[in-house]
């Protein structure tokens, strides 16, 4: 580990570290545009110049210079100051004076660094170069005259997203960054290039000209668009969430977010349920809360009550519904609304045991029945990292582009009973082997996939390579709270409950409960609301504080960014009020009291940021499996009621998946 001094401060850094990283370790700020911690080093903006001894008597780019023993680094000498001023002057030669109308204004690296390290004036008075705008799809707005060719977007697309659709044309002064043939970027992670762009050449198209950063209230929340549990910051003004940005969490999402996470937020204000409804004469009619509760009480269901949890609900909602059903004498709880019925007697057998961060260290991976790229885009980026490190990936299912090299074995679950020798040989030599079983794999052959634990040696000291990949934000929390019946939702339907609560459950087949009185507790006028007899308007994930458990069992909590619209209320409070009317008053009056009882019943739900310890145990299941696999997600952009209500997601689906074209207006 080399030791060097930075402005007189001695620091020791790991072998292979750069001088820029050594400066950061010493607490010295070094400006940069092209350098990014999670991307390869380009060394083309030259803003990070420092003076190094021993070495040539000139400034050197610290991002590309390896740290070495006995180096002396100076970050603020007159030579360095003059060099940085010169670089900034060059970068601003062609940059337009767009700051008053640029969406990057207020959070722009170029603004900040030009003030901190620039001259404050320019000596160039020639005409500025102009570059035509490039079309990059429905999410990324381009103003390429602002581009300083830092190539962050190019490197992200190639290295992280795995979709090599952004690159550079021409040379020298004529260089331009563009997408391939100026087509829309097809990656489901394309919105991250907006965060990466340091100058406002790439900004968010749906958010264009909506707000300034200082106008927005920032709230930490947890994303519910998939089961990864992406840490996000919701930026709101008044009663509307205007954008969602990722927060850094190296154990979960690093600093990335999927396009659905970022841009489905406009669906929070469309198709909303803002008042109760009661079905009269076959039509849903607006009603008061008292009328809606009276209609539910009139059912007189006794203990014949069921609750079906949707994909987006928080643990507090599920606990409140469970407490109400328990007081009524029922335990008909189910969260797998589409019909999955895998064994849940051991939660460790349906958990992502390698952890999200851990899967990138695997050296042999078998994917069974999962389109990881759509079901969990940020798990897919981790697998891509593993491939870069030398991991071999095999897959069973219909062939798709996962952005890395995959050896497809076929589309027959029967392959699990007799894997080719080429696969077993690789796994026999692997130190950290892993199997990832998606929803389609769990449906068609949970027992066969669990049999691989022994045959492929998936469990070693400090390593559990058996992983179930969920794609519903509520799934693991629901399983911890008992939202699972032997036989799944079909077993609940067989008992023909008189009263069914649909907790934001919009994917339940209409034929499931033909004779039941259905109460939809949710926030959007989607499928569940259309079949309901009573609608109780609830809050979305952005409008309540909620606890969520991601696919690896990590417990996380998000805060409320805005208030729900109209007469809508937080879900748990709806069940608390309803319990009074039904004569079974629940023993909590506040969210804190509810959480205290929930954590007393399931202590793991109180360990925020921690991964629940399920203790490995394997159920005894039939290892037979056969049949073709069909991936459960047919349209990445329209998987839940919020996304389906989003104009942005509708356009992404139409353009990126179904080939529709959109004419761009001239600006």
XYZ file of C-alpha atoms in Angstrom:
667
model
C 0.000 0.000 0.000
C 1.719 3.182 -1.190
C 2.287 6.093 1.195
C 2.379 9.618 -0.171
C 1.804 13.165 0.984
C -0.959 15.459 -0.272
C -0.395 19.125 0.595
C 1.787 17.948 3.469
C -0.714 15.366 4.739
C 0.569 11.787 4.716
C -1.933 9.221 3.456
C -1.806 5.491 2.755
C -3.987 4.178 -0.071
C -4.660 0.687 -1.487
C -2.456 -0.579 -4.292
C -3.810 0.526 -7.640
C -5.411 3.702 -6.279
C -4.995 6.913 -8.229
C -3.604 10.229 -7.082
C -7.111 11.683 -7.237
C -8.323 9.040 -4.791
C -5.352 9.780 -2.553
C -6.303 13.459 -2.568
C -9.835 12.561 -1.516
C -8.469 10.336 1.250
C -6.510 13.354 2.493
C -9.680 15.462 2.493
C -8.649 17.612 -0.456
C -11.207 18.490 -3.110
C -10.104 17.953 -6.683
C -12.435 19.166 -9.469
C -13.372 16.724 -12.200
C -15.859 16.238 -15.033
C -15.004 12.987 -16.791
C -13.939 10.962 -13.740
C -16.613 8.900 -11.979
C -16.031 6.338 -9.243
C -18.136 3.644 -10.920
C -16.884 4.107 -14.480
C -13.590 3.419 -16.210
C -11.019 6.205 -16.338
C -11.091 8.360 -19.459
C -8.763 11.221 -18.502
C -10.135 13.532 -21.152
C -11.469 16.620 -19.334
C -8.098 17.531 -17.689
C -9.821 19.405 -14.862
C -8.259 17.304 -12.106
C -4.714 18.630 -12.676
C -2.292 18.549 -9.743
C 1.447 19.046 -9.291
C 3.409 15.886 -8.466
C 7.008 15.458 -7.288
C 9.070 13.644 -8.378
C 7.835 14.151 -11.898
C 7.919 16.499 -14.855
C 7.551 20.186 -13.988
C 4.005 20.410 -15.292
C 0.493 19.667 -14.005
C -0.683 16.074 -14.341
C -4.164 14.560 -14.526
C -4.650 12.988 -11.100
C -7.487 10.648 -12.188
C -5.185 8.661 -14.493
C -1.970 8.829 -12.432
C -1.290 5.833 -10.157
C -0.411 6.672 -6.572
C 3.127 5.661 -5.637
C 5.370 5.627 -2.594
C 7.052 8.880 -1.582
C 5.053 10.999 -4.012
C 4.443 14.595 -3.052
C 1.173 15.945 -4.407
C 0.174 19.604 -4.417
C -3.427 20.586 -5.177
C -3.375 24.366 -4.780
C -0.054 25.740 -6.042
C -0.012 28.720 -8.452
C 0.866 26.321 -11.287
C -2.183 24.134 -10.540
C -4.470 27.133 -10.126
C -3.392 28.628 -13.436
C -3.699 25.273 -15.235
C -7.240 24.697 -13.948
C -8.250 28.202 -14.958
C -6.931 27.485 -18.450
C -8.811 24.179 -18.706
C -12.038 25.816 -17.566
C -11.539 28.584 -20.102
C -11.207 26.013 -22.870
C -14.286 24.078 -21.686
C -16.373 27.255 -21.782
C -15.235 28.392 -25.235
C -18.274 26.901 -26.967
C -20.604 26.470 -24.011
C -23.828 28.462 -24.539
C -25.087 30.975 -22.003
C -28.083 28.775 -21.221
C -28.005 28.860 -17.430
C -31.276 30.823 -17.012
C -33.210 28.250 -19.039
C -31.160 25.098 -18.386
C -32.742 22.368 -16.278
C -29.350 21.613 -14.784
C -29.245 25.111 -13.262
C -28.719 24.970 -9.523
C -27.220 21.471 -9.541
C -24.671 21.820 -12.337
C -21.043 20.765 -11.899
C -19.955 23.172 -14.616
C -21.589 26.115 -12.854
C -20.074 25.203 -9.512
C -16.576 24.537 -10.786
C -16.461 27.546 -13.105
C -17.118 29.757 -10.075
C -14.684 27.901 -7.842
C -11.850 27.295 -10.301
C -12.472 29.549 -13.324
C -11.043 32.980 -14.209
C -14.336 34.816 -14.121
C -13.775 36.171 -17.634
C -12.906 34.870 -21.080
C -10.435 35.955 -23.738
C -12.315 34.247 -26.575
C -14.736 36.314 -28.663
C -15.109 34.167 -31.757
C -18.454 32.649 -32.695
C -19.414 29.646 -30.618
C -19.761 26.220 -32.197
C -23.300 24.854 -32.377
C -24.298 21.184 -32.468
C -27.637 19.850 -33.646
C -29.804 18.137 -31.042
C -29.831 14.349 -30.932
C -32.888 12.191 -30.336
C -32.356 9.759 -27.455
C -35.908 8.666 -26.794
C -38.820 9.694 -24.567
C -36.772 10.083 -21.376
C -33.569 11.950 -22.249
C -33.676 15.522 -23.544
C -30.535 16.668 -25.364
C -28.940 20.075 -25.849
C -25.658 18.907 -27.318
C -24.144 22.358 -27.796
C -23.567 22.213 -24.030
C -21.654 18.919 -24.250
C -17.998 18.957 -23.117
C -17.316 15.374 -24.331
C -16.624 13.967 -20.891
C -17.969 10.613 -22.271
C -19.593 9.618 -18.971
C -22.803 8.706 -20.826
C -20.861 6.611 -23.348
C -19.053 4.688 -20.627
C -22.210 4.146 -18.576
C -24.115 2.761 -21.559
C -21.282 0.397 -22.440
C -20.043 -0.651 -19.001
C -23.065 -0.583 -16.682
C -26.196 -0.728 -18.841
C -24.575 -3.040 -21.379
C -26.385 -1.364 -24.274
C -23.777 0.103 -26.592
C -25.995 2.686 -28.221
C -24.201 5.933 -27.305
C -20.893 6.941 -28.847
C -18.852 9.715 -30.441
C -18.740 10.892 -34.042
C -15.971 12.852 -35.798
C -12.776 14.239 -34.258
C -11.372 17.322 -32.632
C -13.615 20.381 -32.622
C -16.224 18.496 -34.646
C -16.657 15.665 -32.124
C -20.294 14.949 -31.172
C -21.908 12.522 -28.746
C -24.955 10.781 -30.189
C -27.076 7.659 -29.942
C -26.789 5.034 -32.662
C -28.469 6.443 -35.780
C -30.126 8.967 -33.419
C -32.583 6.309 -32.284
C -34.114 6.002 -28.837
C -31.909 4.341 -26.226
C -33.459 0.962 -25.467
C -31.896 0.424 -22.046
C -34.214 0.353 -19.033
C -31.463 2.271 -17.180
C -31.106 5.138 -19.670
C -32.266 7.820 -17.243
C -29.031 7.471 -15.262
C -27.106 9.338 -17.964
C -28.991 12.475 -16.876
C -27.515 12.205 -13.375
C -24.086 11.479 -14.803
C -24.011 14.434 -17.235
C -22.104 17.238 -15.476
C -23.184 20.078 -17.763
C -26.852 19.813 -18.743
C -26.306 18.404 -22.228
C -28.534 15.492 -21.166
C -31.528 16.350 -18.991
C -34.803 14.666 -18.086
C -37.375 15.126 -20.843
C -40.494 14.534 -18.690
C -39.149 16.969 -16.048
C -38.091 19.662 -18.544
C -38.885 23.220 -17.390
C -40.950 21.955 -14.440
C -39.052 23.300 -11.428
C -35.783 24.523 -9.968
C -33.947 22.429 -7.369
C -34.343 25.021 -4.627
C -38.139 24.997 -5.018
C -38.421 21.304 -4.196
C -38.891 19.481 -0.920
C -36.639 16.426 -0.762
C -37.905 13.250 0.924
C -36.098 9.940 1.370
C -38.220 7.016 0.210
C -38.063 3.408 -0.993
C -39.030 2.558 -4.560
C -41.837 0.031 -5.093
C -41.594 -0.558 -8.854
C -39.685 -3.805 -8.279
C -38.380 -5.860 -5.369
C -34.850 -4.429 -5.332
C -35.814 -1.734 -2.814
C -34.004 1.079 -4.618
C -33.264 3.975 -2.273
C -34.740 7.107 -3.826
C -35.251 10.785 -3.094
C -38.664 12.134 -4.020
C -38.597 15.811 -4.999
C -42.003 17.428 -4.564
C -43.580 20.843 -4.832
C -46.941 21.463 -3.228
C -48.918 18.231 -3.448
C -47.139 16.714 -6.441
C -44.016 14.601 -6.742
C -42.095 16.018 -9.706
C -39.191 13.605 -9.888
C -37.538 10.610 -8.253
C -33.746 10.401 -8.003
C -31.631 7.526 -6.678
C -29.784 7.763 -3.379
C -26.425 6.082 -2.876
C -26.664 2.685 -1.187
C -23.814 0.401 -2.213
C -25.534 -2.656 -0.749
C -28.710 -2.211 -2.805
C -28.767 0.057 -5.856
C -25.298 1.670 -5.751
C -26.340 5.040 -7.213
C -28.508 3.889 -10.106
C -32.265 3.623 -10.651
C -34.348 2.022 -13.367
C -36.325 4.211 -15.765
C -39.583 3.011 -14.222
C -38.388 4.091 -10.787
C -37.465 7.538 -12.078
C -40.234 8.382 -14.460
C -43.430 6.641 -13.309
C -43.997 9.436 -10.774
C -46.271 11.368 -13.150
C -48.685 8.461 -12.717
C -49.136 9.483 -9.068
C -51.510 12.297 -10.098
C -53.465 10.484 -12.814
C -56.415 8.088 -12.484
C -56.381 8.642 -8.718
C -59.083 7.493 -6.342
C -59.874 10.492 -4.144
C -63.229 9.513 -2.607
C -65.010 6.328 -1.524
C -67.316 4.556 -3.980
C -70.110 2.042 -3.455
C -71.574 -0.107 -6.241
C -75.303 0.495 -6.607
C -77.395 -1.084 -9.354
C -74.218 -2.353 -10.987
C -72.484 1.043 -11.083
C -69.931 2.577 -8.746
C -71.366 5.696 -7.133
C -69.494 8.306 -5.025
C -70.191 7.857 -1.326
C -69.091 9.089 2.082
C -66.758 7.103 4.307
C -69.695 6.295 6.611
C -71.742 4.949 3.692
C -68.823 2.847 2.442
C -68.181 1.380 5.901
C -71.915 0.706 6.355
C -71.983 -1.213 3.057
C -69.102 -3.397 4.277
C -70.746 -3.982 7.663
C -73.990 -4.992 5.935
C -72.223 -7.998 4.385
C -72.176 -9.657 7.824
C -69.381 -11.978 6.685
C -68.474 -13.257 10.138
C -65.125 -15.012 9.827
C -65.507 -15.622 6.081
C -63.077 -12.824 5.196
C -59.917 -12.791 3.072
C -57.226 -10.210 2.302
C -55.200 -10.207 -0.920
C -52.116 -7.983 -0.870
C -50.981 -6.245 -4.054
C -47.454 -5.712 -5.280
C -46.920 -2.169 -3.950
C -48.244 -2.257 -0.373
C -46.152 -1.626 2.709
C -45.827 -3.857 5.762
C -47.924 -1.531 7.944
C -50.911 -1.902 5.602
C -50.584 -5.679 5.547
C -50.239 -5.840 9.326
C -53.328 -3.668 9.900
C -55.392 -5.850 7.526
C -54.051 -8.994 9.194
C -54.965 -7.644 12.638
C -58.514 -6.885 11.478
C -58.951 -10.336 9.931
C -57.561 -11.972 13.051
C -60.071 -10.107 15.189
C -62.800 -11.427 12.874
C -61.492 -14.988 13.230
C -59.892 -15.383 9.778
C -56.399 -16.133 8.573
C -57.087 -16.104 4.817
C -54.115 -13.951 3.814
C -52.418 -14.147 0.410
C -50.021 -11.927 -1.471
C -49.260 -13.910 -4.622
C -52.164 -12.440 -6.551
C -51.294 -13.861 -9.971
C -51.629 -17.479 -8.841
C -48.134 -18.576 -7.758
C -48.254 -21.237 -5.070
C -44.648 -22.061 -4.196
C -43.807 -23.483 -0.777
C -43.225 -20.805 1.892
C -42.613 -23.025 4.913
C -38.991 -21.861 4.765
C -38.513 -18.204 3.877
C -34.819 -18.838 3.273
C -35.824 -21.076 0.348
C -37.611 -18.153 -1.349
C -35.053 -15.463 -0.533
C -32.188 -13.946 -2.555
C -29.593 -15.466 -0.256
C -26.430 -14.367 -2.081
C -27.554 -10.743 -1.507
C -27.692 -8.138 -4.243
C -24.117 -6.984 -3.688
C -22.888 -10.542 -3.185
C -24.100 -11.876 -6.537
C -21.458 -9.838 -8.359
C -18.794 -12.015 -6.680
C -20.298 -15.268 -8.006
C -18.153 -17.177 -10.495
C -20.817 -19.508 -11.953
C -24.483 -18.563 -12.324
C -27.509 -20.505 -13.552
C -30.636 -18.431 -14.261
C -33.880 -20.403 -14.226
C -37.069 -18.880 -15.626
C -36.194 -15.229 -15.121
C -35.848 -12.224 -17.389
C -33.566 -10.532 -14.844
C -33.203 -7.469 -17.045
C -36.906 -6.642 -16.604
C -37.666 -8.258 -13.269
C -34.768 -6.604 -11.409
C -32.636 -4.326 -13.642
C -30.217 -3.459 -10.840
C -29.598 -7.122 -10.050
C -28.856 -7.560 -13.747
C -26.117 -4.899 -13.542
C -24.548 -6.873 -10.681
C -24.568 -10.090 -12.730
C -22.961 -8.122 -15.549
C -20.189 -7.162 -13.119
C -19.720 -10.817 -12.235
C -19.379 -11.668 -15.932
C -16.719 -8.978 -16.306
C -14.821 -10.648 -13.484
C -14.920 -13.976 -15.311
C -18.176 -15.598 -14.197
C -19.926 -17.948 -16.599
C -23.695 -17.589 -16.922
C -26.094 -20.320 -18.049
C -29.847 -19.888 -18.432
C -33.010 -21.936 -18.906
C -35.872 -20.107 -20.612
C -36.756 -18.275 -23.832
C -33.646 -16.599 -25.243
C -33.415 -12.839 -24.621
C -30.673 -10.215 -24.504
C -29.537 -9.868 -20.891
C -26.658 -7.490 -21.905
C -23.938 -10.073 -21.167
C -22.832 -13.410 -22.564
C -25.207 -16.225 -21.638
C -25.118 -19.869 -22.656
C -28.772 -20.808 -23.201
C -29.508 -24.410 -22.352
C -33.058 -24.530 -23.702
C -36.614 -23.761 -22.654
C -37.576 -26.854 -20.727
C -37.749 -27.071 -16.943
C -36.920 -30.749 -17.281
C -33.303 -29.677 -17.857
C -32.995 -29.125 -14.087
C -33.112 -32.885 -13.633
C -30.203 -33.489 -15.974
C -27.947 -30.496 -16.556
C -25.316 -30.881 -19.309
C -21.800 -31.846 -18.261
C -20.544 -28.455 -19.460
C -22.639 -26.838 -16.704
C -21.882 -29.283 -13.895
C -18.153 -29.121 -14.639
C -18.119 -25.323 -14.311
C -20.098 -25.456 -11.057
C -17.859 -28.180 -9.649
C -14.864 -25.860 -9.989
C -16.687 -22.726 -8.782
C -15.859 -21.204 -5.411
C -19.075 -19.162 -5.300
C -21.723 -20.868 -7.457
C -25.213 -19.348 -7.670
C -28.634 -20.267 -9.012
C -31.241 -17.547 -9.611
C -34.837 -18.767 -9.865
C -37.410 -16.302 -11.188
C -41.180 -16.374 -10.784
C -41.595 -18.635 -13.798
C -39.023 -21.041 -12.347
C -40.717 -21.123 -8.944
C -44.049 -21.809 -10.611
C -42.836 -24.667 -12.774
C -40.208 -26.327 -10.616
C -39.425 -25.038 -7.127
C -38.522 -28.513 -5.889
C -36.296 -29.184 -8.894
C -34.417 -25.932 -8.351
C -33.947 -26.654 -4.639
C -32.490 -30.036 -5.561
C -29.644 -28.126 -7.219
C -28.459 -26.933 -3.793
C -26.812 -30.312 -3.205
C -26.103 -31.409 -6.776
C -24.308 -28.141 -7.646
C -22.862 -27.480 -4.181
C -24.461 -24.066 -3.790
C -23.861 -23.735 -0.055
C -20.311 -23.289 1.217
C -18.702 -21.591 4.203
C -19.958 -18.005 4.214
C -21.854 -18.440 0.960
C -25.414 -19.417 0.039
C -25.894 -19.489 -3.708
C -29.615 -20.362 -3.866
C -31.646 -17.294 -4.868
C -35.317 -16.684 -5.559
C -35.840 -13.510 -7.573
C -39.080 -11.708 -6.708
C -40.265 -8.648 -8.585
C -42.980 -7.360 -6.214
C -41.987 -4.793 -3.581
C -44.412 -6.266 -1.047
C -43.496 -9.913 -1.513
C -40.924 -10.626 1.202
C -42.637 -8.380 3.744
C -45.923 -10.139 3.019
C -44.351 -13.575 3.450
C -42.881 -12.493 6.788
C -46.353 -11.378 7.880
C -47.994 -14.620 6.801
C -49.529 -13.561 3.489
C -49.258 -17.054 2.001
C -51.645 -19.986 1.918
C -50.811 -23.527 0.956
C -52.096 -23.623 -2.600
C -51.863 -19.860 -3.098
C -54.753 -17.629 -4.082
C -56.568 -20.583 -5.658
C -56.898 -22.121 -2.189
C -58.381 -18.861 -0.876
C -60.843 -18.714 -3.784
C -61.944 -22.309 -3.129
C -63.229 -21.264 0.306
C -65.450 -18.610 -1.351
C -65.046 -15.938 1.341
C -68.048 -13.650 1.675
C -65.823 -10.561 2.029
C -62.515 -9.985 0.242
C -60.199 -7.040 0.843
C -58.017 -6.222 -2.165
C -55.031 -4.283 -0.795
C -53.984 -2.560 -4.005
C -54.319 -5.953 -5.688
C -54.788 -5.139 -9.367
C -53.533 -8.352 -10.973
C -56.160 -10.686 -9.466
C -58.178 -12.505 -12.121
C -61.819 -11.368 -12.248
C -62.968 -14.990 -12.091
C -61.299 -15.652 -8.726
C -64.050 -14.352 -6.414
C -67.310 -14.221 -8.395
C -69.595 -14.495 -5.356
C -67.568 -12.452 -2.870
C -68.172 -8.868 -1.781
C -64.960 -7.160 -2.874
C -63.507 -4.100 -1.123
C -60.650 -2.410 -2.961
C -58.285 -0.442 -0.729
C -55.951 1.295 -3.149
C -54.933 4.483 -4.869
C -55.582 4.101 -8.604
C -58.630 3.374 -10.709
C -57.103 0.253 -12.168
C -58.193 -3.371 -12.519
C -58.936 -3.905 -8.824
C -61.176 -0.853 -8.620
C -63.136 -1.956 -11.679
C -64.264 -5.213 -10.057
C -64.827 -3.812 -6.549
C -68.165 -3.434 -4.784
C -66.712 -0.800 -2.456
C -63.665 1.383 -3.073
C -61.776 2.889 -0.138
C -59.239 5.456 -1.447
C -55.777 4.957 0.009
C -52.335 6.543 -0.164
C -49.580 5.623 -2.630
C -46.018 4.884 -1.534
C -45.137 8.580 -1.911
C -47.963 9.642 0.392
C -47.227 7.582 3.492
C -44.386 6.400 5.643
C -43.935 2.702 5.053
C -41.703 -0.298 5.729
C -40.648 -2.526 2.838
C -38.575 -5.710 2.653
C -36.616 -6.214 -0.553
C -35.870 -9.469 -2.355
C -32.806 -10.220 -0.201
C -34.754 -9.698 3.042
C -33.389 -6.195 3.765
C -35.811 -4.115 5.842
C -36.065 -0.475 4.721
C -38.363 2.437 5.475
C -39.472 5.408 3.410
C -41.052 8.681 4.484
C -44.087 10.588 3.223
C -43.336 13.153 0.521
C -46.828 14.569 -0.127
C -50.359 14.106 1.180
C -52.906 11.861 -0.543
C -55.506 13.616 -2.715
C -59.066 14.451 -1.692
C -60.588 12.107 0.875
C -57.931 9.415 0.452
C -56.321 8.212 3.681
C -53.323 6.148 4.739
C -54.172 2.467 4.410
C -53.545 1.457 8.025
C -55.830 4.233 9.291
C -58.613 2.975 6.996
C -58.522 -0.455 8.663
C -58.342 1.168 12.101
C -61.482 3.224 11.372
C -63.275 0.252 9.787
C -62.547 -1.912 12.834
C -64.573 0.513 14.981
C -67.576 0.184 12.666
C -67.320 -3.625 12.583
C -67.169 -3.774 16.384
C -63.630 -5.189 16.544
C -61.548 -2.167 17.492
C -57.870 -2.599 16.663
C -55.469 -1.951 19.566
C -53.505 0.929 17.998
C -54.333 4.556 17.280
C -51.085 5.837 15.770
C -48.566 4.593 13.239
C -45.926 4.281 15.957
C -48.233 2.080 18.049
C -48.942 -0.096 15.014
C -45.228 -0.455 14.294
C -44.504 -1.367 17.897
C -47.029 -4.206 17.715
C -45.860 -5.293 14.262
C -42.231 -5.421 15.424
C -43.231 -7.304 18.578
C -44.872 -9.941 16.380
C -42.140 -9.968 13.698
C -38.987 -8.511 15.331
C -37.018 -8.531 12.063
C -39.269 -5.768 10.693
C -37.796 -3.358 13.236
C -34.172 -3.913 12.202
C -34.004 -1.152 9.593
C -31.236 -1.526 7.025
C -30.501 -5.085 8.147
C -31.073 -8.320 6.251
C -33.494 -10.591 8.080
C -31.951 -13.875 9.180
C -34.315 -16.597 8.009
C -31.961 -19.425 8.919
C -31.332 -21.816 6.044
C -33.707 -24.753 5.875
C -34.950 -26.564 2.812
C -38.510 -27.893 2.438
C -38.947 -31.419 1.124
C -40.557 -31.018 -2.288
C -41.093 -33.079 -5.402
C -38.026 -32.569 -7.616
C -39.857 -33.391 -10.842
C -40.239 -30.550 -13.334
C -41.112 -30.245 -16.998
C -42.650 -27.852 -19.468
C -41.755 -24.641 -21.260
C -41.210 -21.349 -19.446
C -43.113 -18.123 -20.082
C -41.695 -15.005 -18.442
C -44.304 -13.295 -16.235
C -43.527 -9.694 -17.257
C -44.794 -8.959 -20.756
C -44.227 -5.186 -20.689
C -41.491 -3.745 -18.476
C -43.011 -0.271 -18.412
C -46.600 -1.208 -17.464
C -46.346 -3.624 -14.556
C -48.404 -1.815 -11.898
C -51.235 0.750 -11.577
C -48.900 3.718 -11.061
C -46.894 2.869 -14.190
C -50.041 2.221 -16.214
C -51.356 5.654 -15.221
C -48.105 7.342 -16.263
C -48.079 9.072 -19.643
C -44.299 8.719 -19.717
C -44.403 4.954 -19.162
C -47.158 4.569 -21.744
C -45.007 6.343 -24.300
C -41.932 4.275 -23.374
C -43.949 1.104 -23.872
C -45.356 2.266 -27.201
C -42.041 3.499 -28.592
C -39.386 1.230 -27.120
C -41.294 -2.067 -27.058
C -43.928 -1.729 -29.773
C -42.082 0.345 -32.355
C -44.379 3.359 -32.529
C -42.716 6.564 -33.713
C -43.196 10.067 -32.399
C -42.572 13.316 -34.258
C -40.470 15.793 -32.322
C -41.503 19.447 -32.505
C -38.817 21.897 -33.599
C -37.473 24.055 -30.785
